[in-house]
Coordinates of C-alpha atoms in Angstrom, one line a residue:
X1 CA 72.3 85.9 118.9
X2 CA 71.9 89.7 117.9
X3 CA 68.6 90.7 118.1
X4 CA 66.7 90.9 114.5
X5 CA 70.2 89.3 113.0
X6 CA 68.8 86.0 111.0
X7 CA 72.2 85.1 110.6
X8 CA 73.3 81.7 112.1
X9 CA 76.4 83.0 114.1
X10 CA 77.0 86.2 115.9
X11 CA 80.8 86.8 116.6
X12 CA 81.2 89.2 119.7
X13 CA 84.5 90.4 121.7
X14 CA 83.9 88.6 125.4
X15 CA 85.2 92.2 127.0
X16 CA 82.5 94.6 125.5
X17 CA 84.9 97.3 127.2
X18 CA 87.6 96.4 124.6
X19 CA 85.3 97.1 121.3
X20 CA 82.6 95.7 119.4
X21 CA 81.8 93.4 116.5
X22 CA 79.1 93.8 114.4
X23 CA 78.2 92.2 111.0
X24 CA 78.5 94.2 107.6
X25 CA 75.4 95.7 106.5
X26 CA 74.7 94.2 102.9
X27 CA 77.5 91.9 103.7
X28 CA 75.7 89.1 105.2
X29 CA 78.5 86.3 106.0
X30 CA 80.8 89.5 106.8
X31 CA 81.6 90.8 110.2
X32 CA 84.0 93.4 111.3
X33 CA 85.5 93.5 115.2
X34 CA 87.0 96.8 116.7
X35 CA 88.8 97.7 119.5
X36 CA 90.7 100.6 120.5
X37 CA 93.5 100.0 121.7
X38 CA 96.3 97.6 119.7
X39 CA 98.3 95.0 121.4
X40 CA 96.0 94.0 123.9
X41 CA 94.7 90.5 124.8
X42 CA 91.5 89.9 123.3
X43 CA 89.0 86.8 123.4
X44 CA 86.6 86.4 120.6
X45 CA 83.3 84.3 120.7
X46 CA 81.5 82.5 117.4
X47 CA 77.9 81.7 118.9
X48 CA 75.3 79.7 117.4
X49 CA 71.6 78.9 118.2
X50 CA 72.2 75.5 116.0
X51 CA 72.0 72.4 118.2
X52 CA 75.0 70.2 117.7
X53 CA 76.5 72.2 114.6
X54 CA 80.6 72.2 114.4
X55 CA 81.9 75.7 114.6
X56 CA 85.4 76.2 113.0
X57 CA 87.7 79.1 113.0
X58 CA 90.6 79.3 110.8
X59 CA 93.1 82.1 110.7
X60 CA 94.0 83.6 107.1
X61 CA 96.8 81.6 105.9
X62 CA 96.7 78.5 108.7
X63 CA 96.3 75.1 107.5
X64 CA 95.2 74.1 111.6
X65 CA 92.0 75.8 112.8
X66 CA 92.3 78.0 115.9
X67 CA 89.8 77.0 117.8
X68 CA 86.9 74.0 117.1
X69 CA 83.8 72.9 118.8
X70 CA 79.9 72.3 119.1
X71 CA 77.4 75.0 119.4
X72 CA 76.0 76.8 121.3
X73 CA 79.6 78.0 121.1
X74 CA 83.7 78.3 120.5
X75 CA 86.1 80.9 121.5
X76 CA 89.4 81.6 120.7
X77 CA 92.2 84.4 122.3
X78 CA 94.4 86.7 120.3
X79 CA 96.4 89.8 120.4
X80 CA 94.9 93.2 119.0
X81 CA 96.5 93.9 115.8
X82 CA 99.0 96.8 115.5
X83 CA 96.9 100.0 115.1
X84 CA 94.9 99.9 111.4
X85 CA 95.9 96.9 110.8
X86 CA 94.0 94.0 110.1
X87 CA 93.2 89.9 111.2
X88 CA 91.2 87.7 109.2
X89 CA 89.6 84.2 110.3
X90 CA 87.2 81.8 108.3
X91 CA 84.3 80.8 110.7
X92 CA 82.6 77.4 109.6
X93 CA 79.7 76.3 110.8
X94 CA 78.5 73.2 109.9
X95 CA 75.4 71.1 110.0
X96 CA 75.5 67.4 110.4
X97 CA 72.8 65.1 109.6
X98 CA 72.0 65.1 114.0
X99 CA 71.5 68.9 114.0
X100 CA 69.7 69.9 110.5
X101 CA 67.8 67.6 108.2
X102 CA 70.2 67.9 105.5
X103 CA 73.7 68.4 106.0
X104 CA 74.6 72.0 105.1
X105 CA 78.5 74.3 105.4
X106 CA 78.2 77.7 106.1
X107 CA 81.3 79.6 105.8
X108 CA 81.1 83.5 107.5
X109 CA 83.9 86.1 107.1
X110 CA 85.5 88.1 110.1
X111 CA 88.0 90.9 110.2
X112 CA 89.4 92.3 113.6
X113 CA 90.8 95.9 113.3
X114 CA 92.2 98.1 116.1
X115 CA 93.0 101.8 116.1
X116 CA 90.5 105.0 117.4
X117 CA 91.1 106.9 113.4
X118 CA 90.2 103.5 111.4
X119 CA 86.8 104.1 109.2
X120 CA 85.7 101.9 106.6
X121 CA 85.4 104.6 103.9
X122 CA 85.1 102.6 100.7
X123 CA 85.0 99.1 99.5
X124 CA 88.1 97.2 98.4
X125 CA 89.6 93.9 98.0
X126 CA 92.2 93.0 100.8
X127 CA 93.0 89.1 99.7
X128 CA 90.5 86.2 99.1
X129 CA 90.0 84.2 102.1
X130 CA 87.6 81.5 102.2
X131 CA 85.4 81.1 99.1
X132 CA 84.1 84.8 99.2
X133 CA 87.1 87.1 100.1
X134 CA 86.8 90.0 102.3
X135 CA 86.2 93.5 101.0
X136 CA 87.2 96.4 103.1
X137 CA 89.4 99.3 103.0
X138 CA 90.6 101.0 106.1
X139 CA 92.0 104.5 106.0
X140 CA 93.5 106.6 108.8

């Protein structure tokens, strides 16, 4: 996990050459991936220190997850998103009676963006996914 992060995921990009994630500052259960360059294959990684947990990821709008499985880890591969643009997923984790004394849901929110002009300039609601939403805005 990232260091001094007391989150219980970290979501990276498996080629650090492509871009970066990184969560939301303030935004705890919030985390933004970048790259570059749009229409490129990418493969995202949901890690979790969390013996035995379930990870989930769901896309925006899918009734079938895109990727299950136990931490320590899950991964799942997608194309960049056209430049500016934005993908959302729903990353569950969650704690079964084996892993955590009390059986607990987490849910965490990621966005991937592509495009070198992209800043997050101000907050703004782009659709409710998962119980939370995700609040961004992305200008060029």
């Amino acid at each position: 996990l990232r260091p001094g992060s007391d989150l219980p995921v970290d979501i990276q990009i498996i080629n650090a050459s492509q871009g970066s994630c990184s969560p939301m500052a303030g935004w705890g259960s919030h985390f933004v991936c970048r790259v570059d360059e749009a229409g490129m294959p990418a493969q995202l990684l949901v890690s979790s220190p969390i013996e035995g947990a379930t990870i989930t990821v769901q896309a925006q709008g899918e009734a079938v997850p895109v990727a299950t499985g136990r931490a320590p880890w899950t991964a799942w591969s997608i194309e960049s998103p056209e430049e500016n643009h934005v993908l959302l997923w729903t990353v569950t984790l969650h704690r079964d009676a084996a892993s955590s004394p009390e059986a607990e849901t987490e849910t965490f929110e990621v966005a991937f963006v592509s495009g070198k002009n992209g800043l997050f300039r101000k907050l703004a609601r782009v659709g409710p996914i998962g119980r939370a939403g995700f609040w961004l805005s992305i200008t060029a």
